[in-house]
mmCIF file with all atom_site columns, C-alpha atoms in Angstrom:
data_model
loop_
_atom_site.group_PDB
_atom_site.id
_atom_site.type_symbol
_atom_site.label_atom_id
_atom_site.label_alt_id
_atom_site.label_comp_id
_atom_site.label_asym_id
_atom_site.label_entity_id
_atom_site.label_seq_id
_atom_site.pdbx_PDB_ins_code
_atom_site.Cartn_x
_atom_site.Cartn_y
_atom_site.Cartn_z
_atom_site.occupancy
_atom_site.B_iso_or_equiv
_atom_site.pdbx_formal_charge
_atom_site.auth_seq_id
_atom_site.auth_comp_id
_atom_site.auth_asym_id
_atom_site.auth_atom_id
_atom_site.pdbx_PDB_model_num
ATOM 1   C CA . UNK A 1 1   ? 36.353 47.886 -139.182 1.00 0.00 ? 1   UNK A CA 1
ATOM 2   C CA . UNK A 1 2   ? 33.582 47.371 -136.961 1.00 0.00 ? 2   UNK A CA 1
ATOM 3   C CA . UNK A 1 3   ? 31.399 44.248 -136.478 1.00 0.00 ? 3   UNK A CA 1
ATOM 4   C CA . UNK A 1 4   ? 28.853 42.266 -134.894 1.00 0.00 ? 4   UNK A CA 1
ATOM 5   C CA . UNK A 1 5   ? 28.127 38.845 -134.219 1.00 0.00 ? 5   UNK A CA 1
ATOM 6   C CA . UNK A 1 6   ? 24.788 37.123 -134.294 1.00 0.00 ? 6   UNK A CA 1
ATOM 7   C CA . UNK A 1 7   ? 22.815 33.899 -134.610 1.00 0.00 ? 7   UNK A CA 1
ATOM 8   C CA . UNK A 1 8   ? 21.593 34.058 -138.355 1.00 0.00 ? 8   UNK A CA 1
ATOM 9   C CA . UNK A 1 9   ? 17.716 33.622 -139.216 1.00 0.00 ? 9   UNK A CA 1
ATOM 10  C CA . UNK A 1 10  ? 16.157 31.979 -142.190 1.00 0.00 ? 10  UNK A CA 1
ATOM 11  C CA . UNK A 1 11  ? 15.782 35.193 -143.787 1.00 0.00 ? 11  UNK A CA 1
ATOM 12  C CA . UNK A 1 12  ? 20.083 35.120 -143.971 1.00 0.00 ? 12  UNK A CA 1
ATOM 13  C CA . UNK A 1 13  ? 20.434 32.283 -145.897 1.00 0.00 ? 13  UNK A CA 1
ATOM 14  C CA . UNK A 1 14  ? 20.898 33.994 -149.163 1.00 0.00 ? 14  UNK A CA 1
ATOM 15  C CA . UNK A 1 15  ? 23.665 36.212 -148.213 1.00 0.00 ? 15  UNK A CA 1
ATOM 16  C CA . UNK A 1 16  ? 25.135 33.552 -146.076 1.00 0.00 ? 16  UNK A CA 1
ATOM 17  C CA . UNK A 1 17  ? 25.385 31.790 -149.436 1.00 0.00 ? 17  UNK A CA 1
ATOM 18  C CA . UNK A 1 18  ? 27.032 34.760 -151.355 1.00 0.00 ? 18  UNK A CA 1
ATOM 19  C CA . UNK A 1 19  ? 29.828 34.568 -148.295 1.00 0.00 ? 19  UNK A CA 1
ATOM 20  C CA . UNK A 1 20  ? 30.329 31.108 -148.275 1.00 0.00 ? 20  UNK A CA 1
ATOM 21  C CA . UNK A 1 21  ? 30.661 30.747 -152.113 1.00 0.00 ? 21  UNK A CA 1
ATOM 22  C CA . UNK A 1 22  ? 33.400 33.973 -151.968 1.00 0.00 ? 22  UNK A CA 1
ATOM 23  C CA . UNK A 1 23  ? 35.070 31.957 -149.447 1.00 0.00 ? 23  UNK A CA 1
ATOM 24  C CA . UNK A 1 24  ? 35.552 28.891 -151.456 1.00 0.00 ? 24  UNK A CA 1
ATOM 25  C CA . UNK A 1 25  ? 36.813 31.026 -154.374 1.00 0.00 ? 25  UNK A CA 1
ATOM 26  C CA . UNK A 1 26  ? 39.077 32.787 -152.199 1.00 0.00 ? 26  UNK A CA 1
ATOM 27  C CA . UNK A 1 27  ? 40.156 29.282 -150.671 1.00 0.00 ? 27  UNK A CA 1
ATOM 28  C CA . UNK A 1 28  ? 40.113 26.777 -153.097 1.00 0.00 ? 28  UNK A CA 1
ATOM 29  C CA . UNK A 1 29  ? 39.934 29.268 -156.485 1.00 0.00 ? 29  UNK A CA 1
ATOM 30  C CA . UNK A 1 30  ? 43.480 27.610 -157.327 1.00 0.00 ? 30  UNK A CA 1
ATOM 31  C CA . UNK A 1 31  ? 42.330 23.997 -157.610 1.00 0.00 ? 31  UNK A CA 1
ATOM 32  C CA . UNK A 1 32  ? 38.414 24.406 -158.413 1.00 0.00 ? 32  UNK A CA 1
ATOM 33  C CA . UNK A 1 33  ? 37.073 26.665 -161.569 1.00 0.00 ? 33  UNK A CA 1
ATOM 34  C CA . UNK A 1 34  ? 33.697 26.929 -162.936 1.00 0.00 ? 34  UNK A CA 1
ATOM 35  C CA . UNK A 1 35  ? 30.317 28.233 -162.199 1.00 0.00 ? 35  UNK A CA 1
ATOM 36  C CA . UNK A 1 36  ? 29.330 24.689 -160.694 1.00 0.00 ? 36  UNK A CA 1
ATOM 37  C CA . UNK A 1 37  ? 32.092 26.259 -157.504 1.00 0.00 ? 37  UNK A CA 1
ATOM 38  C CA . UNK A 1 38  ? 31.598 29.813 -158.189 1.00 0.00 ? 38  UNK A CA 1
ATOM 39  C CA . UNK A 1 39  ? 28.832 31.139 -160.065 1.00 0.00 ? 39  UNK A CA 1
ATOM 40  C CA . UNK A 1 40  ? 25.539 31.536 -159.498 1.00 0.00 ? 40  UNK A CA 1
ATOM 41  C CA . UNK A 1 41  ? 24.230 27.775 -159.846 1.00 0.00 ? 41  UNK A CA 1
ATOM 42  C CA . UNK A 1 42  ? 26.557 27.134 -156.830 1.00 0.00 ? 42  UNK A CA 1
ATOM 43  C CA . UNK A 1 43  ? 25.178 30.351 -155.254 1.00 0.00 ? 43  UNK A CA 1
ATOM 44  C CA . UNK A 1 44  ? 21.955 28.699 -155.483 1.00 0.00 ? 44  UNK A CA 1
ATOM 45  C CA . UNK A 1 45  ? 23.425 25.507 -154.355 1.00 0.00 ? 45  UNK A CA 1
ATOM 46  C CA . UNK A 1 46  ? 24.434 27.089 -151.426 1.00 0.00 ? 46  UNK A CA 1
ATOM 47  C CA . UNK A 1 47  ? 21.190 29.214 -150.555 1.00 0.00 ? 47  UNK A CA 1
ATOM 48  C CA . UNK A 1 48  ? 19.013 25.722 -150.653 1.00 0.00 ? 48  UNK A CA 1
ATOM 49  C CA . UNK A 1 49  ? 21.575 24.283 -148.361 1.00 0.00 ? 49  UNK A CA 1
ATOM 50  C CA . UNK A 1 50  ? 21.844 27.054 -145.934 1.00 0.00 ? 50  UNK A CA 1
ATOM 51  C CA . UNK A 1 51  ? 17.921 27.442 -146.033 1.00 0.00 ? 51  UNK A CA 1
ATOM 52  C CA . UNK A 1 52  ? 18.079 23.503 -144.764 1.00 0.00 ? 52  UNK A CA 1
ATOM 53  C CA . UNK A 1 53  ? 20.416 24.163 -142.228 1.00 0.00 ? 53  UNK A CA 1
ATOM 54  C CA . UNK A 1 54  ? 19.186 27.103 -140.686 1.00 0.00 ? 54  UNK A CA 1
ATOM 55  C CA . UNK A 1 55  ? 15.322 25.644 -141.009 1.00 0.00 ? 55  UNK A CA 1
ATOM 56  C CA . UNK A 1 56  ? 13.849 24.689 -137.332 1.00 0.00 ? 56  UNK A CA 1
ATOM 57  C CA . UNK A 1 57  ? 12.918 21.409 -137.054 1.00 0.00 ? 57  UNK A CA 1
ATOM 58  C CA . UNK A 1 58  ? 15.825 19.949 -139.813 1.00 0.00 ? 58  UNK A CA 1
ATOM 59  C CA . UNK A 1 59  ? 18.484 17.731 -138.489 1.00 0.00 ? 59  UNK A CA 1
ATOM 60  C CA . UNK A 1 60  ? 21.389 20.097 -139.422 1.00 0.00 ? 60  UNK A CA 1
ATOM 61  C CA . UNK A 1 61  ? 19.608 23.290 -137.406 1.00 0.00 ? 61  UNK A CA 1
ATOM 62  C CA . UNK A 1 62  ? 18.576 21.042 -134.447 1.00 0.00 ? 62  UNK A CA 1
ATOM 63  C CA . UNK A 1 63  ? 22.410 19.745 -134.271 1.00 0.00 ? 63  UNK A CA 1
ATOM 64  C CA . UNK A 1 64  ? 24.335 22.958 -135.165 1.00 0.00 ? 64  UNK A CA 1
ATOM 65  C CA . UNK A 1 65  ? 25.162 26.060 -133.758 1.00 0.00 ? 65  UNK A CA 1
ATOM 66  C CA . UNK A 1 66  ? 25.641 28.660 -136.473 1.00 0.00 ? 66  UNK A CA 1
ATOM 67  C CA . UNK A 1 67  ? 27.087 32.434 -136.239 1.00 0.00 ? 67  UNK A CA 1
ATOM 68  C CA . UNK A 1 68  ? 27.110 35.152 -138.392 1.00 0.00 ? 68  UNK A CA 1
ATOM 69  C CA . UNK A 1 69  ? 29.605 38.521 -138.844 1.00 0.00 ? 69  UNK A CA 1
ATOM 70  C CA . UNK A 1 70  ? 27.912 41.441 -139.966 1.00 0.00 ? 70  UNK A CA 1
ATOM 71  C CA . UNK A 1 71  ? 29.121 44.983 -141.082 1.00 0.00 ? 71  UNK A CA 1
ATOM 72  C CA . UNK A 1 72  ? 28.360 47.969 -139.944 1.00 0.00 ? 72  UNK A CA 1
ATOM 73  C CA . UNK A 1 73  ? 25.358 48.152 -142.059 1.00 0.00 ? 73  UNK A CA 1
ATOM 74  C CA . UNK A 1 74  ? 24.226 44.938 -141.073 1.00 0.00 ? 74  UNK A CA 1
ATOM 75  C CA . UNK A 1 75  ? 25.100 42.914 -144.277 1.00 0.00 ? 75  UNK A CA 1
ATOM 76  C CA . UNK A 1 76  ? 26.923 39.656 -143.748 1.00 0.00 ? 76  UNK A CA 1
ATOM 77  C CA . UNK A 1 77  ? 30.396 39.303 -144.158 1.00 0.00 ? 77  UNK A CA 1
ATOM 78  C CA . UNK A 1 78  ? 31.527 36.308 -141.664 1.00 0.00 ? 78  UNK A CA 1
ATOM 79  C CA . UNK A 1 79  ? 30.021 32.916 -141.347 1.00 0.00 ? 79  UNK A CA 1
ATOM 80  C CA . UNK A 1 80  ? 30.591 29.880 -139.120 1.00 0.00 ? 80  UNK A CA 1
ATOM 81  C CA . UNK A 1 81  ? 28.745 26.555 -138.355 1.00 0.00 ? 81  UNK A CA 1
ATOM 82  C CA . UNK A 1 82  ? 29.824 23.636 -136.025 1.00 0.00 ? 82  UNK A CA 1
ATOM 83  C CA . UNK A 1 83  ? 28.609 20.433 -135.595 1.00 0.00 ? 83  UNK A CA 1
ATOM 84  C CA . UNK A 1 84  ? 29.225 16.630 -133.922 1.00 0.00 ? 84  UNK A CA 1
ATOM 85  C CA . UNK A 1 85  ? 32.291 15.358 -135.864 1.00 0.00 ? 85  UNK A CA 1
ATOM 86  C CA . UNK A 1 86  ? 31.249 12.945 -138.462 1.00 0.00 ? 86  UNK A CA 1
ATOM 87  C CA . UNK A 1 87  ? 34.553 11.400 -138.150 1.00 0.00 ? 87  UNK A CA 1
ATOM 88  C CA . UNK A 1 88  ? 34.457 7.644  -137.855 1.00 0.00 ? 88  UNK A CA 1
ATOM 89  C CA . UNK A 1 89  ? 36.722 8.055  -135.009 1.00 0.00 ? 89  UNK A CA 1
ATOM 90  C CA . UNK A 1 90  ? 36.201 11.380 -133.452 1.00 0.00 ? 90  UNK A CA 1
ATOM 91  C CA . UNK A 1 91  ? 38.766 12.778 -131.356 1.00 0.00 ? 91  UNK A CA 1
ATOM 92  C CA . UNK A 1 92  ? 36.753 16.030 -130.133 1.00 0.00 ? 92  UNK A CA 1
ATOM 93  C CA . UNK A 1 93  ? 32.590 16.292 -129.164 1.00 0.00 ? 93  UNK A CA 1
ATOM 94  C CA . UNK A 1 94  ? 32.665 19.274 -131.194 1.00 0.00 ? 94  UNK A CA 1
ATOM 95  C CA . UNK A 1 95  ? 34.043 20.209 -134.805 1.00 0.00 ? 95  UNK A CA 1
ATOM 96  C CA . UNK A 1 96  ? 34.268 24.154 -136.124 1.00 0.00 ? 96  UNK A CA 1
ATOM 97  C CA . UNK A 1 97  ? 32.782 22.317 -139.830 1.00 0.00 ? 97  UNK A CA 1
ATOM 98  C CA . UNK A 1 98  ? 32.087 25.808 -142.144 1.00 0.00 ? 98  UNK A CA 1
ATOM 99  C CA . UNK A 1 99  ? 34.775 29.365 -141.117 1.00 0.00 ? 99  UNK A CA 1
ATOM 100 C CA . UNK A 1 100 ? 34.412 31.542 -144.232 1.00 0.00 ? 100 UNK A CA 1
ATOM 101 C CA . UNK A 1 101 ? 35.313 35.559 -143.949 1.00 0.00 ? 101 UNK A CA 1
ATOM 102 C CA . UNK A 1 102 ? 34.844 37.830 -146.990 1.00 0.00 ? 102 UNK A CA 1
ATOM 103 C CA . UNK A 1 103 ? 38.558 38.777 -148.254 1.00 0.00 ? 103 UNK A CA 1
ATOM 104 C CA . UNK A 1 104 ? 37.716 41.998 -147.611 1.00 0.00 ? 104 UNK A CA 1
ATOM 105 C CA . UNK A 1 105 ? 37.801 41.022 -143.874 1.00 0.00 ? 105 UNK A CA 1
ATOM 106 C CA . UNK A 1 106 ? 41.042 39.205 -143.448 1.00 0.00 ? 106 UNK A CA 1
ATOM 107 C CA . UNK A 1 107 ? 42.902 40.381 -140.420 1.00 0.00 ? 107 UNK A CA 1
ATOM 108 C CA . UNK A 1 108 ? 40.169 42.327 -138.733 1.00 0.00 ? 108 UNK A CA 1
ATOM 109 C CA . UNK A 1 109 ? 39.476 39.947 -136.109 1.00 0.00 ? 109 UNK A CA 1
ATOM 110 C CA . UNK A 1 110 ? 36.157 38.870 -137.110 1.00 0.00 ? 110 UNK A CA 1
ATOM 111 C CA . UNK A 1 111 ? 37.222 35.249 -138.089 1.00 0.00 ? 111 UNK A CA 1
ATOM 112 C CA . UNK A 1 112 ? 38.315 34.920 -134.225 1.00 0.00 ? 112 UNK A CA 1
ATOM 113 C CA . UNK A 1 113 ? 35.527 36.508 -133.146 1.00 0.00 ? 113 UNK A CA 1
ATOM 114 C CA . UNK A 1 114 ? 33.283 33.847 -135.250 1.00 0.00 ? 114 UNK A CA 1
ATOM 115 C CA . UNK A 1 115 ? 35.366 30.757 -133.835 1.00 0.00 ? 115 UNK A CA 1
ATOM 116 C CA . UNK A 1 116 ? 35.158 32.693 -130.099 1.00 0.00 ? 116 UNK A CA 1
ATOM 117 C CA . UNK A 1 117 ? 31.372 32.839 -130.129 1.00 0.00 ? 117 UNK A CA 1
ATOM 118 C CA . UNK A 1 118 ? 30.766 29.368 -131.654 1.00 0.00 ? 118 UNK A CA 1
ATOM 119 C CA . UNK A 1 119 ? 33.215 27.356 -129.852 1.00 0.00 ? 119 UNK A CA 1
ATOM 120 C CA . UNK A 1 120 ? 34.903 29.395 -126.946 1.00 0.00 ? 120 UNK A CA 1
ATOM 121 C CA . UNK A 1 121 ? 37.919 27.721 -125.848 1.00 0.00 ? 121 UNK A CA 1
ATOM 122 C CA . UNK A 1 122 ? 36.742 24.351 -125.914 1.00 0.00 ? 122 UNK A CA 1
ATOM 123 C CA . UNK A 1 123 ? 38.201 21.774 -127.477 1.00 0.00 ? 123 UNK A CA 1
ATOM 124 C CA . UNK A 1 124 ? 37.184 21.034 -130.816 1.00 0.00 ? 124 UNK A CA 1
ATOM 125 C CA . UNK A 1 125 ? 38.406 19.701 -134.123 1.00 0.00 ? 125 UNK A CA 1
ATOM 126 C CA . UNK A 1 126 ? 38.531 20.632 -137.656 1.00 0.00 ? 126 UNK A CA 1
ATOM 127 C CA . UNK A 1 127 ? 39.320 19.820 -141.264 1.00 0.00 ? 127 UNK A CA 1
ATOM 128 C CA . UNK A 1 128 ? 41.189 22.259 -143.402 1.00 0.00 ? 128 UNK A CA 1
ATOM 129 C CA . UNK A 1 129 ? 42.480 22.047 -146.856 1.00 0.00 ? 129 UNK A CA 1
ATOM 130 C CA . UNK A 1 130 ? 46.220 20.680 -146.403 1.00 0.00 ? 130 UNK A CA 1
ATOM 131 C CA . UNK A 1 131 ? 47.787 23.357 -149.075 1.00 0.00 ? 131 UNK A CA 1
ATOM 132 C CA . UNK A 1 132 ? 45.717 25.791 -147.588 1.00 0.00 ? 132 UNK A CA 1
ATOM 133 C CA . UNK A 1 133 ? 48.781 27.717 -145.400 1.00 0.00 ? 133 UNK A CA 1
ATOM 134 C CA . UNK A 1 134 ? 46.750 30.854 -144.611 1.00 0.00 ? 134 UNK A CA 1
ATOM 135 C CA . UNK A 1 135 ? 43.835 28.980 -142.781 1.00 0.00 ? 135 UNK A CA 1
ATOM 136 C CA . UNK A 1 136 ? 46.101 26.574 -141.019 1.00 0.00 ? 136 UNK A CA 1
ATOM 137 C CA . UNK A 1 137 ? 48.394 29.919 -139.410 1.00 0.00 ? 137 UNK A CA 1
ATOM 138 C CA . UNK A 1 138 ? 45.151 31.253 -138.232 1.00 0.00 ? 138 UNK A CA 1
ATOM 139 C CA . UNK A 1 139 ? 43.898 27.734 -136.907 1.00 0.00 ? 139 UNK A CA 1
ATOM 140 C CA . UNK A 1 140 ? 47.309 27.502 -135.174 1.00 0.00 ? 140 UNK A CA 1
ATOM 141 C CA . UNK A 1 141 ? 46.958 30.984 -133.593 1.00 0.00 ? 141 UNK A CA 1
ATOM 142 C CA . UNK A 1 142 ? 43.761 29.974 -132.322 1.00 0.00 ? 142 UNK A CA 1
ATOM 143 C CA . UNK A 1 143 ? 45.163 26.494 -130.586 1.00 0.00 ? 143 UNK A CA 1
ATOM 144 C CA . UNK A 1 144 ? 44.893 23.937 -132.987 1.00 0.00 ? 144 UNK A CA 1
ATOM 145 C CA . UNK A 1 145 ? 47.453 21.506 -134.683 1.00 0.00 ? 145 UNK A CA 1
ATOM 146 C CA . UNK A 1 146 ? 47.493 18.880 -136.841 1.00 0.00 ? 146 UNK A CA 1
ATOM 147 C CA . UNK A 1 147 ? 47.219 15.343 -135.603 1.00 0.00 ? 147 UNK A CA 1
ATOM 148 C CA . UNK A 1 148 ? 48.327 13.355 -138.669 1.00 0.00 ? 148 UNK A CA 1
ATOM 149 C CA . UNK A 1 149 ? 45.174 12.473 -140.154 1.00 0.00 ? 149 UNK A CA 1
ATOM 150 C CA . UNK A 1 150 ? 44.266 13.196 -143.619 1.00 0.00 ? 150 UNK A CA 1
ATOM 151 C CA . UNK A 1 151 ? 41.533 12.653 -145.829 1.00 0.00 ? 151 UNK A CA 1
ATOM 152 C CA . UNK A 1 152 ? 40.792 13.131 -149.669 1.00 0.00 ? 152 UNK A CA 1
ATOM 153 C CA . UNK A 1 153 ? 37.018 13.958 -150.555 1.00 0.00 ? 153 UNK A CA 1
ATOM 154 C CA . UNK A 1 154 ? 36.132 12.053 -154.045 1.00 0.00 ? 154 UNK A CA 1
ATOM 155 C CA . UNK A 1 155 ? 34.286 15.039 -154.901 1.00 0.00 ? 155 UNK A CA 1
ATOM 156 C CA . UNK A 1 156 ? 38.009 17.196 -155.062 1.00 0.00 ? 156 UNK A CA 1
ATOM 157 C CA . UNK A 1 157 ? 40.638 15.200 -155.070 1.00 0.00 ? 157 UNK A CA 1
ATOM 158 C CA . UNK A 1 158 ? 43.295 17.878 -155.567 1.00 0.00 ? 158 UNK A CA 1
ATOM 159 C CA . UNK A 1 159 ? 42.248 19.021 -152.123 1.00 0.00 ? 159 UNK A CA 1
ATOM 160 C CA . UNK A 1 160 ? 43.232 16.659 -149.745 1.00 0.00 ? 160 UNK A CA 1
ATOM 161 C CA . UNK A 1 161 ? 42.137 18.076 -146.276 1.00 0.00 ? 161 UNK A CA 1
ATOM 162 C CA . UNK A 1 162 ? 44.364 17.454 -142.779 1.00 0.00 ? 162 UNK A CA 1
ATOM 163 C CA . UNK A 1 163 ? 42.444 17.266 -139.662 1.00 0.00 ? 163 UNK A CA 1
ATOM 164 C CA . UNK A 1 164 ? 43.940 20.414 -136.436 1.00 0.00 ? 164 UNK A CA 1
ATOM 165 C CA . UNK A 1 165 ? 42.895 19.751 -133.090 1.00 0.00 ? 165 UNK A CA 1
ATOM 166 C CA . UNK A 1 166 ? 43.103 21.358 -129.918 1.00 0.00 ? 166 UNK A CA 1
#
C-alpha cells in the first residue's frame, strides 16, 4: 500500500472529517452508538470543526501542526494534529492530540509515518483511551508509556483516557 504525506488545505476538511469520524467508530464504536458519534450530523460536526482548525488566521491553525495520509489516488486516509498540551500540568511542550487511520490502513505504516512527520522523535505527550489496547501497543512501539495519570471526560464517561509519554 502506497502513501503520501502532506500538510492538508481547507479544501480537505470534509474528507478529513469522514476519517476522523471512521476512526472514532473504529475506536470507541464499543462504548459510543448513535448518529450524534457516527452518522452524518457528527460528520458535519466534524467538517465545521476541521474547517476551524485548518482556517488561517484561527487560533487552532495558528497553534497546530496538522498532517494528512493520502492513497494512491490522492484521497485521505490518515490524519494527525498536535498541539500545546492543555494539561494543567504539562509534562511535554508538545502533545500528538488527534492520530486516526482508516481500518483499512492498519499495519501499513502510515500511522508512524503520520506521528514521524508531525512530531519526529521529540518528546511529546498524549491521551489515549485507557481500554483502548490496540492504540496503546502502537504508542508503545513508537516510545511512549504511561505515566499514571488519568482523566475521565464528562462528555464519555465510559472512556476514561490515560496519559503515554515519551
Amino acid at each position: 500500500m502506497s502513501f503520501t504525506i502532506d500538510v492538508p488545505s481547507l479544501e480537505d476538511a470534509p474528507a478529513i472529517a469522514r476519517v476522523h469520524v471512521r476512526g472514532w467508530e473504529v475506536a470507541y464504536g464499543h462504548a459510543l452508538s448513535g448518529e450524534e458519534w457516527f452518522g452524518e450530523p457528527a460528520i458535519q460536526r466534524r467538517t465545521a470543526q476541521w474547517t476551524r482548525w485548518l482556517t488561517p488566521g484561527t487560533p487552532e491553525a495558528d497553534a497546530g501542526t496538522f498532517r494528512i495520509g493520502r492513497d494512491e489516488y490522492e484521497v485521505p486516509v490518515g490524519l494527525a494534529a498536535s498541539w500545546a498540551p492543555q494539561d494543567a500540568e504539562p509534562v511535554r511542550e508538545r502533545e500528538l492530540s488527534v492520530l486516526y487511520v482508516v481500518a483499512e490502513w492498519h499495519g501499513s505504516g502510515l500511522g508512524r509515518a503520520l506521528v514521524e512527520s508531525l512530531l519526529g522523535d521529540a518528546p511529546a505527550s498524549l491521551w489515549v483511551a485507557e481500554d483502548n489496547a490496540r492504540a496503546r501497543r502502537f504508542y508503545e512501539k513508537l516510545g511512549f508509556a504511561p505515566d499514571g495519570a488519568r482523566q475521565i471526560d464528562e462528555r464519555w464517561p465510559q472512556l476514561p483516557d490515560i496519559r503515554m509519554v515519551r
